[in-house]
Amino acid sequence: MKAVYNSILNSISKGEKLLAVLIDPDKMKIKCLPSFMQKLNQSMATHVFVGGSTVEDEATETLVIEIKKQTSLPIILFPGDVTQITNHADALLFLSLISGENPQYLIGKHIKAVSRLRKTQLEVIPTGYLLIENGKETAVQRVTETSPLKKDNIHKIVDTAKAGELLGMKLIYLEAGSGALHPISKTIISKVKQEINIPLIVGGGIRSKHQLDDAFIAGADLVVIGTAFENDESFFNELK
Ligand code: 1GP
């Protein structure tokens, strides 16, 4: 049962670029979902990610059940916490925050997640998650009590991503943080892409089609956008 991951690999092998729309259960109101999903379904989006740094206990499951009724796209959990695990999604990014050195986000939370995961059929995708500085403190930084990697230390960023691959992770996610002032730079994306042989996800602070294209050209296989859609749903019109 690796349908979601295999489909990502398959798309990449055909040269396709993937776009995930991130929906934060803390910010999306159920009553606003139908019009949002209608626009999402008509856009170039290929995946729906669901998750947030701070979410009330039942909110993720309730939202995922509603999203599932309104799209045929794969729904992937991008959880800030174990309480966001629900069997109603298709897959889960099992995130290791390898840019930081907080053991809770390297192994502690993962152990706590297992008793919940046992009760699901979720496809679990081990993902090396790297937070890169972007000029302001992000929610991820605050919640995880870790420092982001310095954006000028490309050598360390590349080596961290490679270490994630060598540890057996199936995806590398370069994160500038939700609402980041600046997205991950093209240089960082291309240097990491040159070094790894697993799919590369890039997210944080991407607000225009131009920035999206830049990330793809630099080597991102899958780009994640959340805030730009939250702020202005007409952004979907640019991404048909
Ligand atoms: C955050 O990478 C995602 O975890 C998306 O970021 O909300 O800035 O698009 P934005």
Short mmCIF file of C-alpha atoms and ligand atoms in Angstrom, two decimals:
data_model
loop_
_atom_site.label_atom_id
_atom_site.label_comp_id
_atom_site.label_asym_id
_atom_site.label_seq_id
_atom_site.Cartn_x
_atom_site.Cartn_y
_atom_site.Cartn_z
CA MET A 1 0.00 0.00 0.00
CA LYS A 2 2.21 2.82 -1.23
CA ALA A 3 -0.24 4.30 -3.70
CA VAL A 4 0.32 7.97 -2.89
CA TYR A 5 4.13 7.81 -2.80
CA ASN A 6 4.29 5.65 -5.93
CA SER A 7 2.03 8.04 -7.75
CA ILE A 8 4.36 10.93 -6.80
CA LEU A 9 7.34 8.95 -8.15
CA ASN A 10 5.41 8.10 -11.27
CA SER A 11 4.46 11.73 -11.95
CA ILE A 12 8.06 12.87 -11.43
CA SER A 13 9.36 10.20 -13.81
CA LYS A 14 7.07 11.69 -16.46
CA GLY A 15 8.45 15.19 -15.80
CA GLU A 16 5.26 16.43 -14.15
CA LYS A 17 5.32 19.10 -11.45
CA LEU A 18 3.05 18.76 -8.43
CA LEU A 19 1.22 21.37 -6.39
CA ALA A 20 -0.24 20.77 -2.94
CA VAL A 21 -2.73 23.20 -1.44
CA LEU A 22 -2.27 23.31 2.33
CA ILE A 23 -5.46 23.67 4.36
CA ASP A 24 -5.03 24.58 8.03
CA PRO A 25 -7.92 23.20 10.14
CA ASP A 26 -7.41 26.08 12.53
CA LYS A 27 -8.13 28.62 9.81
CA MET A 28 -10.59 26.96 7.40
CA LYS A 29 -14.27 27.25 8.33
CA ILE A 30 -16.37 24.28 7.17
CA LYS A 31 -18.98 26.61 5.70
CA CYS A 32 -16.32 28.23 3.47
CA LEU A 33 -15.01 24.88 2.24
CA PRO A 34 -17.33 24.23 -0.78
CA SER A 35 -16.38 27.38 -2.66
CA PHE A 36 -12.69 26.90 -1.77
CA MET A 37 -12.72 23.27 -2.94
CA GLN A 38 -14.51 24.14 -6.15
CA LYS A 39 -11.73 26.55 -7.07
CA LEU A 40 -9.08 24.09 -5.92
CA ASN A 41 -10.57 21.33 -8.09
CA GLN A 42 -10.44 23.58 -11.14
CA SER A 43 -6.82 24.58 -10.54
CA MET A 44 -3.55 22.79 -11.29
CA ALA A 45 -3.45 21.43 -7.72
CA THR A 46 -2.56 17.74 -7.55
CA HIS A 47 -2.67 17.14 -3.78
CA VAL A 48 -4.38 18.48 -0.68
CA PHE A 49 -2.26 18.77 2.45
CA VAL A 50 -4.01 19.20 5.79
CA GLY A 51 -2.25 20.37 8.93
CA GLY A 52 -1.23 23.23 11.15
CA SER A 53 1.08 24.10 13.98
CA THR A 54 -1.71 24.48 16.53
CA VAL A 55 -5.04 22.75 15.91
CA GLU A 56 -7.91 21.80 18.24
CA ASP A 57 -8.24 18.06 18.84
CA GLU A 58 -11.16 17.02 16.59
CA ALA A 59 -10.80 19.78 14.00
CA THR A 60 -8.53 17.89 11.59
CA GLU A 61 -10.72 14.80 11.34
CA THR A 62 -13.91 16.83 10.85
CA LEU A 63 -12.24 18.87 8.10
CA VAL A 64 -10.69 15.88 6.32
CA ILE A 65 -14.07 14.09 6.18
CA GLU A 66 -15.58 17.16 4.50
CA ILE A 67 -12.67 17.65 2.09
CA LYS A 68 -12.87 14.00 1.03
CA LYS A 69 -16.51 14.49 -0.01
CA GLN A 70 -15.48 17.42 -2.20
CA THR A 71 -12.40 16.25 -4.11
CA SER A 72 -10.87 13.17 -5.67
CA LEU A 73 -7.32 14.46 -5.09
CA PRO A 74 -5.17 12.60 -2.56
CA ILE A 75 -5.39 14.05 0.95
CA ILE A 76 -2.09 14.00 2.83
CA LEU A 77 -1.75 14.83 6.51
CA PHE A 78 1.00 17.31 7.29
CA PRO A 79 0.61 17.19 11.06
CA GLY A 80 1.93 19.63 13.62
CA ASP A 81 1.05 17.15 16.32
CA VAL A 82 -0.09 13.54 16.89
CA THR A 83 -3.66 14.75 17.56
CA GLN A 84 -3.93 15.57 13.86
CA ILE A 85 -3.74 11.92 12.77
CA THR A 86 -6.96 10.67 11.20
CA ASN A 87 -7.73 7.54 9.24
CA HIS A 88 -9.90 9.51 6.82
CA ALA A 89 -6.89 10.87 4.91
CA ASP A 90 -4.91 8.89 2.33
CA ALA A 91 -1.40 9.35 3.64
CA LEU A 92 0.67 10.99 6.35
CA LEU A 93 3.98 12.79 6.11
CA PHE A 94 5.88 11.25 9.04
CA LEU A 95 8.02 14.31 9.61
CA SER A 96 11.45 14.29 11.19
CA LEU A 97 12.64 17.84 11.83
CA ILE A 98 16.21 17.08 10.85
CA SER A 99 17.24 20.77 10.71
CA GLY A 100 16.81 20.97 14.48
CA GLU A 101 18.18 19.06 17.38
CA ASN A 102 15.06 18.69 19.50
CA PRO A 103 14.71 14.95 20.23
CA GLN A 104 10.92 15.31 20.51
CA TYR A 105 10.76 16.12 16.78
CA LEU A 106 13.39 13.57 15.80
CA ILE A 107 11.89 10.54 17.61
CA GLY A 108 9.75 11.48 20.66
CA LYS A 109 6.54 12.51 18.83
CA HIS A 110 6.95 9.58 16.45
CA ILE A 111 6.81 7.07 19.28
CA LYS A 112 3.68 8.78 20.63
CA ALA A 113 2.11 8.56 17.15
CA VAL A 114 2.44 4.80 16.84
CA SER A 115 -0.54 3.84 19.00
CA ARG A 116 -2.73 6.08 16.83
CA LEU A 117 -1.19 4.89 13.55
CA ARG A 118 -1.85 1.26 14.47
CA LYS A 119 -5.55 2.01 14.28
CA THR A 120 -5.34 3.48 10.76
CA GLN A 121 -4.62 2.29 7.26
CA LEU A 122 -2.79 5.51 6.47
CA GLU A 123 0.13 5.31 4.09
CA VAL A 124 3.03 6.60 6.18
CA ILE A 125 5.70 8.48 4.23
CA PRO A 126 8.94 9.16 6.16
CA THR A 127 9.89 12.75 5.39
CA GLY A 128 13.02 14.72 6.25
CA TYR A 129 11.78 18.21 7.18
CA LEU A 130 14.26 21.12 7.03
CA LEU A 131 13.36 24.53 8.35
CA ILE A 132 15.40 27.28 6.67
CA GLU A 133 15.59 30.84 8.03
CA ASN A 134 13.52 33.42 6.15
CA GLY A 135 13.94 36.65 8.10
CA LYS A 136 11.29 36.25 10.78
CA GLU A 137 10.39 33.73 13.45
CA THR A 138 7.94 31.11 12.21
CA ALA A 139 5.28 29.07 14.02
CA VAL A 140 7.28 25.88 13.39
CA GLN A 141 10.31 27.43 15.06
CA ARG A 142 8.25 28.56 18.06
CA VAL A 143 6.36 25.30 18.53
CA THR A 144 9.34 22.98 18.01
CA GLU A 145 11.82 25.16 19.89
CA THR A 146 14.42 24.64 17.20
CA SER A 147 16.51 27.07 15.18
CA PRO A 148 16.21 27.08 11.40
CA LEU A 149 19.27 26.41 9.27
CA LYS A 150 21.03 29.59 8.12
CA LYS A 151 20.09 30.28 4.52
CA ASP A 152 23.70 31.12 3.59
CA ASN A 153 25.05 27.84 4.92
CA ILE A 154 24.18 25.92 1.78
CA HIS A 155 26.74 23.24 2.56
CA LYS A 156 24.97 22.37 5.82
CA ILE A 157 21.52 22.47 4.21
CA VAL A 158 22.62 20.10 1.45
CA ASP A 159 24.37 17.75 3.87
CA THR A 160 21.33 17.72 6.17
CA ALA A 161 19.04 16.81 3.27
CA LYS A 162 21.45 14.10 2.13
CA ALA A 163 21.68 12.72 5.65
CA GLY A 164 17.89 12.44 5.65
CA GLU A 165 18.00 10.43 2.45
CA LEU A 166 20.75 8.18 3.81
CA LEU A 167 18.64 7.57 6.92
CA GLY A 168 15.95 6.16 4.64
CA MET A 169 13.55 9.08 4.35
CA LYS A 170 11.41 9.01 1.21
CA LEU A 171 10.88 12.74 0.76
CA ILE A 172 12.83 15.88 1.61
CA TYR A 173 10.78 18.98 2.50
CA LEU A 174 12.50 22.40 2.45
CA GLU A 175 10.35 24.70 4.60
CA ALA A 176 10.62 28.48 4.88
CA GLY A 177 7.64 28.51 7.26
CA SER A 178 4.01 29.37 6.71
CA GLY A 179 3.66 32.99 5.66
CA ALA A 180 7.44 33.33 5.28
CA LEU A 181 8.69 36.70 4.06
CA HIS A 182 10.87 35.00 1.44
CA PRO A 183 10.46 31.57 -0.13
CA ILE A 184 13.37 29.11 -0.21
CA SER A 185 15.92 30.47 -2.69
CA LYS A 186 16.47 28.96 -6.12
CA THR A 187 20.11 28.31 -5.20
CA ILE A 188 19.18 26.24 -2.15
CA ILE A 189 16.55 24.29 -4.09
CA SER A 190 18.88 23.49 -6.97
CA LYS A 191 21.84 22.52 -4.78
CA VAL A 192 19.70 20.17 -2.69
CA LYS A 193 18.05 18.73 -5.80
CA GLN A 194 21.46 17.94 -7.34
CA GLU A 195 22.45 15.97 -4.27
CA ILE A 196 19.39 13.82 -3.51
CA ASN A 197 17.68 11.01 -5.36
CA ILE A 198 14.29 11.28 -3.67
CA PRO A 199 11.46 13.74 -4.39
CA LEU A 200 11.91 17.31 -3.18
CA ILE A 201 9.08 19.30 -1.60
CA VAL A 202 9.37 23.08 -1.19
CA GLY A 203 7.02 25.35 0.76
CA GLY A 204 6.62 28.55 2.69
CA GLY A 205 6.06 32.10 1.45
CA ILE A 206 5.17 31.31 -2.17
CA ARG A 207 2.55 33.86 -3.22
CA SER A 208 2.76 34.21 -7.01
CA LYS A 209 2.81 32.09 -10.13
CA HIS A 210 6.26 33.48 -10.82
CA GLN A 211 7.60 32.22 -7.48
CA LEU A 212 5.92 28.87 -8.06
CA ASP A 213 7.56 28.54 -11.48
CA ASP A 214 10.92 29.56 -10.03
CA ALA A 215 10.69 26.78 -7.43
CA PHE A 216 9.81 24.22 -10.10
CA ILE A 217 12.57 25.37 -12.46
CA ALA A 218 15.12 25.26 -9.63
CA GLY A 219 14.20 21.62 -8.97
CA ALA A 220 11.19 21.35 -6.64
CA ASP A 221 9.08 18.32 -7.52
CA LEU A 222 6.16 19.32 -5.33
CA VAL A 223 5.40 22.82 -4.08
CA VAL A 224 3.15 23.51 -1.09
CA ILE A 225 1.10 26.73 -0.90
CA GLY A 226 -1.25 27.64 1.94
CA THR A 227 -1.30 31.28 3.01
CA ALA A 228 -1.66 32.74 -0.51
CA PHE A 229 -4.93 30.83 -0.98
CA GLU A 230 -6.14 31.65 2.54
CA ASN A 231 -5.59 35.35 1.88
CA ASP A 232 -7.04 35.49 -1.62
CA GLU A 233 -8.86 32.64 -3.33
CA SER A 234 -8.61 34.42 -6.68
CA PHE A 235 -4.99 33.17 -6.73
CA PHE A 236 -6.52 29.86 -7.89
CA ASN A 237 -7.47 31.61 -11.16
CA GLU A 238 -3.79 32.12 -11.96
CA LEU A 239 -3.13 28.41 -11.48
CA LYS A 240 -5.57 26.79 -13.89
C1 1GP B 1 3.83 25.80 5.38
O1 1GP B 1 5.09 25.22 3.48
C2 1GP B 1 3.81 25.48 3.93
O2 1GP B 1 4.15 24.72 6.14
C3 1GP B 1 3.10 26.54 3.16
O3 1GP B 1 3.52 27.84 3.48
O4 1GP B 1 1.45 29.07 4.05
O5 1GP B 1 3.50 30.30 3.32
O6 1GP B 1 2.20 28.97 1.69
P1 1GP B 1 2.63 29.11 3.10
#
